[in-house]
């Protein structure tokens, strides 16, 4: 039977607690402060009641109870401070580590995992969802201890006054502390997950709209885009309404049992009085102490309802962390040396969760210095050939060889050193032009950066900028043409100096003039190197020595 959720609540609790090991000292201090503070709250109510009774002459100990009441008040203030400070110190520290750990997981399973994923949703998981987990570390562990300790303490005190009081309180505590929280978590588990998923979709839509605002305005697509964002927003509101209804429904039941407990204590007092057993002072003290403990226990309801969203966020994060990469680093990597030949031998491939083969029994040999143009219809498998060569995926059948060595025996580090991949849209980071070019080779000197820019045909343009190579791309990126962005990408490749360069639709955003300039750059700056070039344009492939036509599978 297929599980409704990827992880049970028990699995997530264990895993989150395990992740919290580095901050266990902070958690221990905040939990101890929470327990002492909750007991002090009970003491304030109980000793305060006895103080008032002593002042009325109904019992002894006016000074004693007054001092104890004041001490409890001080403890409440001090413990609340310590609980808040240490719980958040620990929580925010572990959240920072979780973000780094999540990025490591994304890096491990990418780029195959990211193909087809909404970038905005992944960002939402990395930022907002992880931020939601702060509630578990800062506001859950302490209340879980107090929800056990306070009822036990109250029941013991009630038993000391009269077992009848303990007998009526025990079922109330079991209902509020055990049954209702479990029912609330089980009934609302899917609501929290749905809310986090829909919120991720909304944020992805908004992020995408901000990035593409220029195209939206140019093509007059604002109204349609606004409708899509509005629809996503309505879905978030519906999920939020579900959370609110669940929260208020669950919160109403403890109120009933809290008032029921007070009534039952009075009923017990009446029953005992009818039998000639009078404990007026004890009855009043137990009544106030039970009220204090029930109020603290009642807060568990709000903890539970907040945990629904926390569990939804945790599950989305764990799904990324536990995702299995399509390809793995070889246990005993073999160095291939400079790439002389590449051979696709009887390669068959279908993307995960699909039944249709993109490539079937594909065979092709590439030799050093070849300039291969790859043409074909959309979906025929042109980009798939490059992704298989880069080991984004592994063939379903057949093998790929580099210099006669099976591709899966070559380390990712060497593969990425020997093969460069330039996509149709070169991404520019919020850094200087020099730093953007240096991504291809972080240790490169400034002279090497300038030489790569010159060979890529972008040096003259850079020199015209006020800050030259120190120009910040965060300010300039939107003002660069497609050709200028491509040339910066080519400069990265040239700086890295790989054996092979793979290019996917490099001229798709260029006009005829800039396409001609790009091809000239490739002919001069990349002469003697192996090149594999995908394009729908026949003009882009004119300088290729061979054309590989890829046909879609039936």
Coordinates of C-alpha atoms in Angstrom, one line a residue:
X1 CA 0.0 0.0 0.0
X2 CA 1.4 3.4 -1.0
X3 CA 2.1 5.8 1.8
X4 CA 0.2 9.0 1.8
X5 CA 3.2 10.9 3.1
X6 CA 6.9 10.3 2.5
X7 CA 7.7 10.3 6.2
X8 CA 5.7 9.5 9.4
X9 CA 5.6 12.1 12.2
X10 CA 7.7 9.7 14.3
X11 CA 10.4 9.6 11.6
X12 CA 10.4 13.4 11.2
X13 CA 10.6 14.0 15.0
X14 CA 13.5 11.6 15.3
X15 CA 15.3 13.1 12.3
X16 CA 14.8 16.7 13.5
X17 CA 16.0 15.9 17.0
X18 CA 19.0 14.2 15.5
X19 CA 19.7 17.4 13.5
X20 CA 19.4 19.3 16.7
X21 CA 22.3 17.4 18.4
X22 CA 24.8 20.3 17.9
X23 CA 22.5 22.6 19.9
X24 CA 21.5 20.2 22.6
X25 CA 23.1 22.4 25.3
X26 CA 20.9 25.3 24.3
X27 CA 17.9 23.1 24.1
X28 CA 18.6 21.6 27.6
X29 CA 18.9 25.1 29.1
X30 CA 15.7 26.4 27.4
X31 CA 13.8 23.2 28.3
X32 CA 14.9 23.4 32.0
X33 CA 13.9 27.1 32.0
X34 CA 10.5 26.2 30.5
X35 CA 9.9 23.5 33.1
X36 CA 10.9 25.7 36.1
X37 CA 8.9 28.6 34.7
X38 CA 5.8 26.4 34.3
X39 CA 6.2 25.1 37.8
X40 CA 6.7 28.6 39.1
X41 CA 3.4 29.6 37.3
X42 CA 1.6 26.8 39.2
X43 CA 3.4 27.9 42.4
X44 CA 2.3 31.5 41.9
X45 CA -1.3 30.5 41.6
X46 CA -1.1 28.0 44.5
X47 CA 1.0 30.0 46.9
X48 CA -0.8 33.2 46.0
X49 CA -4.1 31.6 46.9
X50 CA -2.7 30.4 50.2
X51 CA -1.2 33.8 50.9
X52 CA -4.7 35.4 50.4
X53 CA -6.3 32.7 52.6
X54 CA -3.6 33.4 55.3
X55 CA -4.3 37.1 55.1
X56 CA -8.0 36.3 55.6
X57 CA -7.1 34.3 58.7
X58 CA -8.2 30.9 57.2
X59 CA -4.7 29.4 57.5
X60 CA -1.2 30.1 58.8
X61 CA 1.9 31.1 57.0
X62 CA 1.3 34.7 55.8
X63 CA 5.0 35.6 55.5
X64 CA 6.0 32.2 54.2
X65 CA 3.4 32.1 51.4
X66 CA 4.1 35.8 50.5
X67 CA 7.8 35.1 50.1
X68 CA 7.1 32.0 48.0
X69 CA 4.6 33.9 45.8
X70 CA 7.2 36.6 45.2
X71 CA 9.9 34.0 44.4
X72 CA 7.6 32.3 41.9
X73 CA 7.0 35.7 40.2
X74 CA 10.7 36.3 39.9
X75 CA 11.3 32.8 38.6
X76 CA 8.6 33.2 35.9
X77 CA 10.2 36.4 34.6
X78 CA 13.8 35.0 34.7
X79 CA 12.9 31.6 33.2
X80 CA 10.8 33.1 30.3
X81 CA 13.9 35.3 29.4
X82 CA 16.3 32.4 29.6
X83 CA 13.9 30.1 27.6
X84 CA 13.5 32.7 24.8
X85 CA 17.1 33.6 24.5
X86 CA 18.6 30.1 24.5
X87 CA 15.9 28.4 22.4
X88 CA 16.3 31.0 19.7
X89 CA 20.1 31.0 19.9
X90 CA 20.1 27.3 19.3
X91 CA 17.3 27.4 16.7
X92 CA 18.8 30.0 14.5
X93 CA 22.2 28.4 14.7
X94 CA 20.8 25.1 13.5
X95 CA 18.7 26.7 10.7
X96 CA 21.9 28.2 9.3
X97 CA 23.5 24.8 9.1
X98 CA 20.3 23.3 7.6
X99 CA 20.4 25.8 4.8
X100 CA 24.0 24.8 4.0
X101 CA 23.2 21.1 4.2
X102 CA 20.2 21.6 1.9
X103 CA 22.4 23.4 -0.7
X104 CA 24.9 20.5 -0.5
X105 CA 22.0 18.2 -1.2
X106 CA 20.8 20.3 -4.2
X107 CA 24.4 20.4 -5.5
X108 CA 24.7 16.6 -5.1
X109 CA 21.5 15.7 -7.0
X110 CA 21.7 18.5 -9.6
X111 CA 21.5 19.3 -12.4
X112 CA 19.2 16.4 -13.4
X113 CA 17.0 17.0 -10.3
X114 CA 16.5 20.7 -11.2
X115 CA 15.3 20.0 -14.8
X116 CA 11.6 20.7 -14.8
X117 CA 11.6 22.1 -11.2
X118 CA 10.3 25.5 -10.3
X119 CA 13.3 27.6 -9.1
X120 CA 11.0 29.7 -7.0
X121 CA 9.7 26.7 -5.1
X122 CA 13.2 25.4 -4.4
X123 CA 14.1 28.8 -3.1
X124 CA 11.0 28.8 -0.9
X125 CA 12.1 25.5 0.6
X126 CA 15.6 26.8 1.2
X127 CA 14.5 30.0 2.9
X128 CA 10.8 30.1 4.1
X129 CA 10.3 26.4 4.7
X130 CA 13.5 26.1 6.7
X131 CA 12.6 29.2 8.6
X132 CA 9.4 27.5 9.6
X133 CA 11.4 24.7 11.3
X134 CA 12.5 27.3 13.9
X135 CA 9.2 26.6 15.6
X136 CA 10.2 23.0 16.3
X137 CA 13.5 23.8 17.9
X138 CA 12.4 27.0 19.7
X139 CA 8.8 26.4 20.8
X140 CA 8.1 22.6 20.8
X141 CA 10.7 20.7 22.9
X142 CA 10.2 22.6 26.1
X143 CA 6.3 22.5 26.1
X144 CA 6.5 18.7 25.4
X145 CA 8.3 18.2 28.7
X146 CA 6.0 20.6 30.7
X147 CA 2.9 18.9 29.2
X148 CA 4.0 15.8 31.0
X149 CA 5.5 17.3 34.2
X150 CA 2.7 19.7 35.1
X151 CA -0.2 17.2 35.0
X152 CA 1.8 14.7 37.1
X153 CA 2.7 17.4 39.7
X154 CA -0.9 18.6 39.9
X155 CA -2.3 15.0 40.2
X156 CA 0.2 14.3 43.0
X157 CA -0.8 17.4 44.9
X158 CA -4.5 16.6 44.3
X159 CA -4.0 13.1 45.6
X160 CA -2.4 14.5 48.7
X161 CA -5.5 16.6 49.4
X162 CA -7.9 13.8 48.4
X163 CA -7.7 11.0 45.9
X164 CA -11.1 12.0 44.5
X165 CA -9.6 15.2 43.1
X166 CA -6.9 13.2 41.4
X167 CA -9.5 10.8 40.0
X168 CA -11.4 13.5 38.1
X169 CA -8.3 15.3 36.9
X170 CA -6.5 12.3 35.3
X171 CA -9.1 11.8 32.5
X172 CA -9.1 15.5 31.8
X173 CA -5.3 15.6 31.4
X174 CA -5.3 12.5 29.2
X175 CA -7.8 14.0 26.9
X176 CA -6.0 17.4 26.6
X177 CA -2.4 16.2 26.7
X178 CA -2.6 13.0 24.7
X179 CA -5.8 12.2 22.8
X180 CA -6.6 15.7 21.4
X181 CA -3.0 16.4 20.2
X182 CA -2.7 13.1 18.4
X183 CA -6.1 13.5 16.8
X184 CA -5.3 17.0 15.7
X185 CA -1.9 16.0 14.2
X186 CA -3.4 13.0 12.3
X187 CA -6.4 14.9 11.1
X188 CA -4.5 18.0 9.9
X189 CA -1.3 16.5 8.6
X190 CA -2.2 17.0 4.9
X191 CA -3.4 20.6 5.5
X192 CA 0.0 21.8 6.5
X193 CA 1.7 20.1 3.6
X194 CA -0.9 21.5 1.1
X195 CA -0.3 25.0 2.5
X196 CA 3.5 24.8 2.1
X197 CA 3.2 23.4 -1.4
X198 CA 0.8 26.1 -2.6
X199 CA 2.8 28.8 -0.9
X200 CA 5.8 27.6 -2.8
X201 CA 3.9 27.7 -6.1
X202 CA 2.8 31.3 -5.4
X203 CA 6.3 32.5 -4.6
X204 CA 7.6 30.8 -7.7
X205 CA 5.0 32.6 -9.8
X206 CA 5.9 36.0 -8.2
X207 CA 9.6 35.4 -8.6
X208 CA 9.2 34.4 -12.3
X209 CA 7.0 37.5 -12.9
X210 CA 9.6 39.8 -11.4
X211 CA 12.4 38.3 -13.5
X212 CA 10.3 38.4 -16.7
X213 CA 8.6 41.8 -16.1
X214 CA 10.2 43.3 -19.2
X215 CA 8.9 40.6 -21.5
X216 CA 5.5 40.8 -19.8
X217 CA 5.2 44.5 -20.5
X218 CA 6.6 44.3 -24.0
X219 CA 4.0 41.6 -25.0
X220 CA 1.1 43.0 -23.0
X221 CA 0.8 39.9 -20.9
X222 CA 0.3 41.7 -17.6
X223 CA -3.4 40.9 -17.3
X224 CA -2.9 37.2 -18.0
X225 CA 0.1 37.0 -15.7
X226 CA -1.8 38.8 -13.0
X227 CA -4.6 36.3 -13.3
X228 CA -2.2 33.4 -12.9
X229 CA -0.7 35.0 -9.7
X230 CA -4.2 35.7 -8.4
X231 CA -5.3 32.1 -9.0
X232 CA -2.2 30.9 -7.1
X233 CA -2.9 33.4 -4.3
X234 CA -6.5 32.0 -4.0
X235 CA -5.2 28.5 -3.7
X236 CA -2.9 29.7 -0.8
X237 CA -5.9 31.4 0.8
X238 CA -7.9 28.3 0.6
X239 CA -5.2 26.2 2.2
X240 CA -4.7 28.9 4.9
X241 CA -8.4 28.9 5.6
X242 CA -8.2 25.1 6.1
X243 CA -5.4 25.6 8.6
X244 CA -7.3 28.3 10.4
X245 CA -10.5 26.2 10.6
X246 CA -8.5 23.2 11.9
X247 CA -6.7 25.4 14.5
X248 CA -9.9 26.9 15.8
X249 CA -11.7 23.6 15.9
X250 CA -9.0 22.0 17.9
X251 CA -8.6 25.0 20.2
X252 CA -12.3 24.9 21.2
X253 CA -12.2 21.4 22.7
X254 CA -9.5 22.1 25.4
X255 CA -11.5 25.1 26.5
X256 CA -14.4 22.8 27.2
X257 CA -12.3 20.4 29.2
X258 CA -10.6 23.2 31.2
X259 CA -13.9 24.5 32.4
X260 CA -15.1 21.0 33.0
X261 CA -12.1 20.4 35.3
X262 CA -13.0 23.4 37.3
X263 CA -16.6 22.3 37.6
X264 CA -15.6 18.7 38.6
X265 CA -13.3 20.1 41.4
X266 CA -16.2 22.0 42.8
X267 CA -18.4 18.9 42.5
X268 CA -15.8 16.8 44.3
X269 CA -15.6 19.5 47.1
X270 CA -19.4 19.3 47.4
X271 CA -19.4 15.5 47.6
X272 CA -16.6 15.4 50.2
X273 CA -18.4 18.1 52.2
X274 CA -21.6 16.1 52.2
X275 CA -19.6 13.2 53.7
X276 CA -18.2 15.5 56.4
X277 CA -14.8 15.8 54.8
X278 CA -13.9 19.4 54.5
X279 CA -10.6 20.7 52.9
X280 CA -11.5 24.3 52.1
X281 CA -7.9 25.5 51.9
X282 CA -6.7 22.5 50.0
X283 CA -9.7 22.6 47.6
X284 CA -9.1 26.3 46.7
X285 CA -5.3 25.7 46.3
X286 CA -5.9 22.7 44.1
X287 CA -8.4 24.6 42.0
X288 CA -6.0 27.4 41.3
X289 CA -3.0 25.1 40.7
X290 CA -5.0 23.0 38.3
X291 CA -6.1 26.1 36.5
X292 CA -2.5 27.1 36.1
X293 CA -1.3 23.7 34.9
X294 CA -4.3 23.4 32.5
X295 CA -3.5 26.8 31.0
X296 CA 0.1 25.6 30.3
X297 CA -1.2 22.3 29.0
X298 CA -3.7 24.1 26.9
X299 CA -0.9 25.9 25.0
X300 CA 0.0 22.4 23.6
X301 CA -3.0 22.9 21.3
X302 CA -1.3 25.8 19.6
X303 CA 2.0 24.0 19.4
X304 CA 0.2 21.1 17.6
X305 CA -1.5 23.3 15.1
X306 CA 1.7 25.1 14.3
X307 CA 3.5 21.8 14.0
X308 CA 1.3 20.9 11.0
X309 CA 2.9 23.6 8.9
X310 CA 6.3 22.7 10.4
X311 CA 6.0 19.0 9.4
X312 CA 4.9 20.1 5.9
X313 CA 8.1 22.2 5.6
X314 CA 10.3 19.4 7.0
X315 CA 8.9 16.8 4.6
X316 CA 9.6 19.1 1.6
X317 CA 13.1 19.6 2.8
X318 CA 13.7 15.9 3.5
X319 CA 12.5 15.0 0.0
X320 CA 15.3 17.0 -1.5
X321 CA 17.9 15.7 1.0
X322 CA 16.9 12.1 0.4
X323 CA 16.6 12.4 -3.4
X324 CA 18.9 9.9 -5.2
X325 CA 21.1 11.4 -7.8
X326 CA 20.7 10.0 -11.3
X327 CA 24.5 9.4 -11.5
X328 CA 27.1 8.8 -8.9
X329 CA 30.8 9.4 -8.5
X330 CA 32.8 6.2 -9.3
X331 CA 34.3 4.4 -6.4
X332 CA 37.6 4.0 -8.2
X333 CA 37.8 6.7 -10.9
X334 CA 40.0 6.3 -13.9
X335 CA 41.8 9.2 -15.5
X336 CA 41.0 9.6 -19.2
X337 CA 43.6 12.2 -20.1
X338 CA 43.1 14.6 -23.0
X339 CA 40.0 13.6 -24.9
X340 CA 40.8 12.1 -28.3
X341 CA 37.6 10.1 -29.0
X342 CA 34.1 9.9 -27.7
X343 CA 31.9 6.9 -28.7
X344 CA 28.2 6.5 -28.1
X345 CA 27.7 2.7 -28.5
X346 CA 24.1 1.3 -28.8
X347 CA 22.8 3.9 -26.3
X348 CA 19.1 3.8 -25.4
X349 CA 17.6 6.3 -22.9
X350 CA 14.3 7.3 -21.5
X351 CA 13.8 10.1 -18.9
X352 CA 12.8 9.0 -15.4
X353 CA 9.1 8.3 -14.9
X354 CA 8.5 8.1 -18.6
X355 CA 8.0 5.1 -20.9
X356 CA 9.1 6.6 -24.1
X357 CA 12.7 6.3 -25.3
X358 CA 14.3 9.5 -26.4
X359 CA 17.2 7.6 -27.9
X360 CA 17.2 4.0 -29.2
X361 CA 20.4 2.1 -30.1
X362 CA 22.2 5.4 -30.8
X363 CA 25.7 5.0 -32.2
X364 CA 28.1 7.9 -33.0
X365 CA 31.9 8.5 -32.8
X366 CA 33.5 11.9 -32.3
X367 CA 37.2 12.6 -32.8
X368 CA 39.4 15.4 -31.6
X369 CA 39.0 18.6 -33.6
X370 CA 35.5 17.6 -34.9
X371 CA 32.9 20.4 -35.1
X372 CA 29.7 18.5 -34.9
X373 CA 26.4 20.3 -35.6
X374 CA 23.3 18.6 -34.1
X375 CA 20.0 19.3 -35.8
X376 CA 16.5 17.9 -35.4
X377 CA 13.0 18.5 -34.2
X378 CA 12.2 19.6 -30.7
X379 CA 12.1 16.7 -28.4
X380 CA 14.1 14.5 -30.7
X381 CA 16.9 14.1 -28.2
X382 CA 19.5 16.7 -29.2
X383 CA 20.0 18.1 -25.7
X384 CA 19.7 14.6 -24.3
X385 CA 22.9 13.7 -26.1
X386 CA 24.8 16.5 -24.3
X387 CA 23.2 15.6 -21.0
X388 CA 24.3 12.0 -21.3
X389 CA 27.8 13.0 -22.2
X390 CA 28.0 15.3 -19.1
X391 CA 26.5 12.4 -17.0
X392 CA 23.5 14.3 -15.9
X393 CA 21.8 11.0 -16.6
X394 CA 23.1 7.5 -17.3
X395 CA 22.0 5.5 -20.4
X396 CA 19.2 2.9 -19.9
X397 CA 21.1 0.6 -22.2
X398 CA 24.5 0.8 -24.0
X399 CA 27.6 2.7 -23.1
X400 CA 29.5 6.0 -23.7
X401 CA 33.2 5.8 -23.9
X402 CA 35.9 8.5 -23.7
X403 CA 39.2 7.3 -25.0
X404 CA 37.9 3.8 -24.7
X405 CA 37.1 4.3 -21.0
X406 CA 33.4 3.8 -19.9
X407 CA 32.1 7.2 -19.0
X408 CA 30.8 6.1 -15.5
X409 CA 34.4 5.3 -14.5
X410 CA 35.6 8.9 -15.0
X411 CA 35.2 11.3 -12.0
X412 CA 32.9 14.3 -12.3
X413 CA 35.8 16.6 -11.5
X414 CA 37.8 15.4 -14.5
X415 CA 34.8 15.3 -16.7
X416 CA 33.9 18.9 -15.9
X417 CA 37.6 19.9 -16.4
X418 CA 37.7 18.3 -19.9
X419 CA 34.2 19.3 -21.1
X420 CA 32.6 22.7 -20.9
X421 CA 28.9 23.4 -21.5
X422 CA 27.5 26.7 -22.7
X423 CA 23.7 27.0 -22.7
X424 CA 21.7 29.4 -24.7
X425 CA 21.3 31.8 -21.8
X426 CA 24.5 32.6 -20.0
X427 CA 23.8 33.3 -16.4
X428 CA 25.7 36.3 -14.9
X429 CA 26.2 36.5 -11.2
X430 CA 25.8 39.6 -9.1
X431 CA 29.6 40.2 -9.2
X432 CA 32.1 42.1 -11.4
X433 CA 32.7 41.1 -15.1
X434 CA 36.1 39.8 -14.1
X435 CA 34.6 37.6 -11.4
X436 CA 32.0 36.3 -13.8
X437 CA 34.6 35.3 -16.3
X438 CA 36.9 33.9 -13.6
X439 CA 34.1 31.3 -12.7
X440 CA 35.7 29.2 -15.5
X441 CA 39.0 29.2 -13.6
X442 CA 38.9 30.8 -10.1
X443 CA 42.7 30.9 -9.7
X444 CA 43.2 32.7 -13.0
X445 CA 45.2 35.9 -13.1
X446 CA 43.9 39.2 -14.4
X447 CA 46.1 38.9 -17.5
X448 CA 44.5 35.5 -18.2
X449 CA 41.0 37.0 -17.8
X450 CA 41.8 39.8 -20.2
X451 CA 43.3 37.3 -22.7
X452 CA 40.1 35.2 -22.5
X453 CA 37.9 38.2 -23.0
X454 CA 40.0 39.3 -26.0
X455 CA 39.8 35.9 -27.7
X456 CA 36.0 35.9 -27.0
X457 CA 35.6 39.3 -28.7
X458 CA 34.2 41.0 -25.7
X459 CA 37.4 42.9 -24.5
X460 CA 36.7 46.1 -26.5
X461 CA 33.2 46.3 -25.1
X462 CA 34.5 45.8 -21.5
X463 CA 37.1 48.6 -21.9
X464 CA 34.4 51.1 -22.8
X465 CA 32.7 50.6 -19.5
X466 CA 33.5 53.2 -16.8
X467 CA 34.8 50.5 -14.4
X468 CA 36.1 48.1 -17.0
X469 CA 36.5 44.6 -15.7
X470 CA 35.4 45.8 -12.2
X471 CA 31.9 46.7 -13.5
X472 CA 29.2 45.2 -11.3
X473 CA 26.9 42.9 -13.3
X474 CA 24.1 43.4 -10.7
X475 CA 23.7 46.8 -12.3
X476 CA 24.7 46.0 -15.9
X477 CA 23.2 42.6 -16.5
X478 CA 19.8 43.8 -17.9
X479 CA 21.6 46.2 -20.2
X480 CA 23.7 43.6 -21.9
X481 CA 22.7 42.2 -25.3
X482 CA 22.3 38.5 -25.8
X483 CA 25.5 38.5 -27.9
X484 CA 27.5 40.2 -25.1
X485 CA 26.2 37.8 -22.5
X486 CA 27.1 34.9 -24.8
X487 CA 30.6 36.3 -25.3
X488 CA 31.2 36.5 -21.5
X489 CA 30.1 32.8 -21.4
X490 CA 32.6 32.0 -24.2
X491 CA 35.3 33.9 -22.3
X492 CA 34.6 31.6 -19.3
X493 CA 35.0 28.5 -21.5
X494 CA 38.2 29.8 -23.1
X495 CA 39.7 30.6 -19.7
X496 CA 39.0 27.1 -18.6
X497 CA 40.5 25.7 -21.8
X498 CA 38.6 22.4 -22.0
X499 CA 39.1 19.7 -24.5
X500 CA 35.5 19.9 -25.7
X501 CA 32.9 22.6 -25.7
X502 CA 29.2 21.7 -25.9
X503 CA 26.8 24.5 -26.9
X504 CA 23.0 24.4 -26.8
X505 CA 21.2 26.9 -29.1
X506 CA 23.9 29.6 -28.6
X507 CA 22.3 31.9 -31.3
X508 CA 18.7 31.5 -30.3
X509 CA 18.5 35.1 -28.9
X510 CA 20.7 36.7 -31.5
X511 CA 19.9 38.5 -34.8
X512 CA 21.8 37.6 -38.0
X513 CA 24.6 40.2 -37.4
X514 CA 25.3 39.0 -33.8
X515 CA 25.0 35.4 -34.9
X516 CA 27.7 36.0 -37.5
X517 CA 30.0 37.6 -34.9
X518 CA 29.4 34.6 -32.6
X519 CA 30.3 32.1 -35.3
X520 CA 33.4 34.1 -36.1
X521 CA 34.5 34.0 -32.5
X522 CA 34.0 30.3 -32.4
X523 CA 36.0 29.8 -35.6
X524 CA 39.0 31.9 -34.4
X525 CA 39.0 31.5 -30.6
X526 CA 38.1 27.8 -30.5
X527 CA 40.1 26.6 -33.5
X528 CA 41.5 23.1 -33.1
X529 CA 39.2 22.2 -30.3
X530 CA 36.3 19.7 -30.4
X531 CA 32.9 21.4 -30.6
X532 CA 29.3 20.0 -30.4
X533 CA 26.7 22.6 -31.4
X534 CA 22.9 22.3 -31.2
X535 CA 20.8 24.7 -33.2
X536 CA 17.6 24.9 -35.1
X537 CA 19.1 27.4 -37.4
X538 CA 20.9 26.1 -40.4
X539 CA 23.0 29.2 -40.6
X540 CA 24.5 28.5 -37.2
X541 CA 25.7 25.1 -38.3
X542 CA 27.4 26.2 -41.5
X543 CA 30.9 26.1 -40.0
X544 CA 30.5 22.5 -38.7
X545 CA 32.5 19.7 -40.3
X546 CA 29.7 17.2 -39.7
X547 CA 25.9 17.4 -39.1
X548 CA 24.2 14.9 -36.9
X549 CA 20.4 14.8 -37.7
X550 CA 18.5 13.4 -34.7
X551 CA 15.0 12.0 -35.4
X552 CA 12.3 11.6 -32.7
X553 CA 11.5 8.0 -31.8
X554 CA 8.1 6.7 -32.9

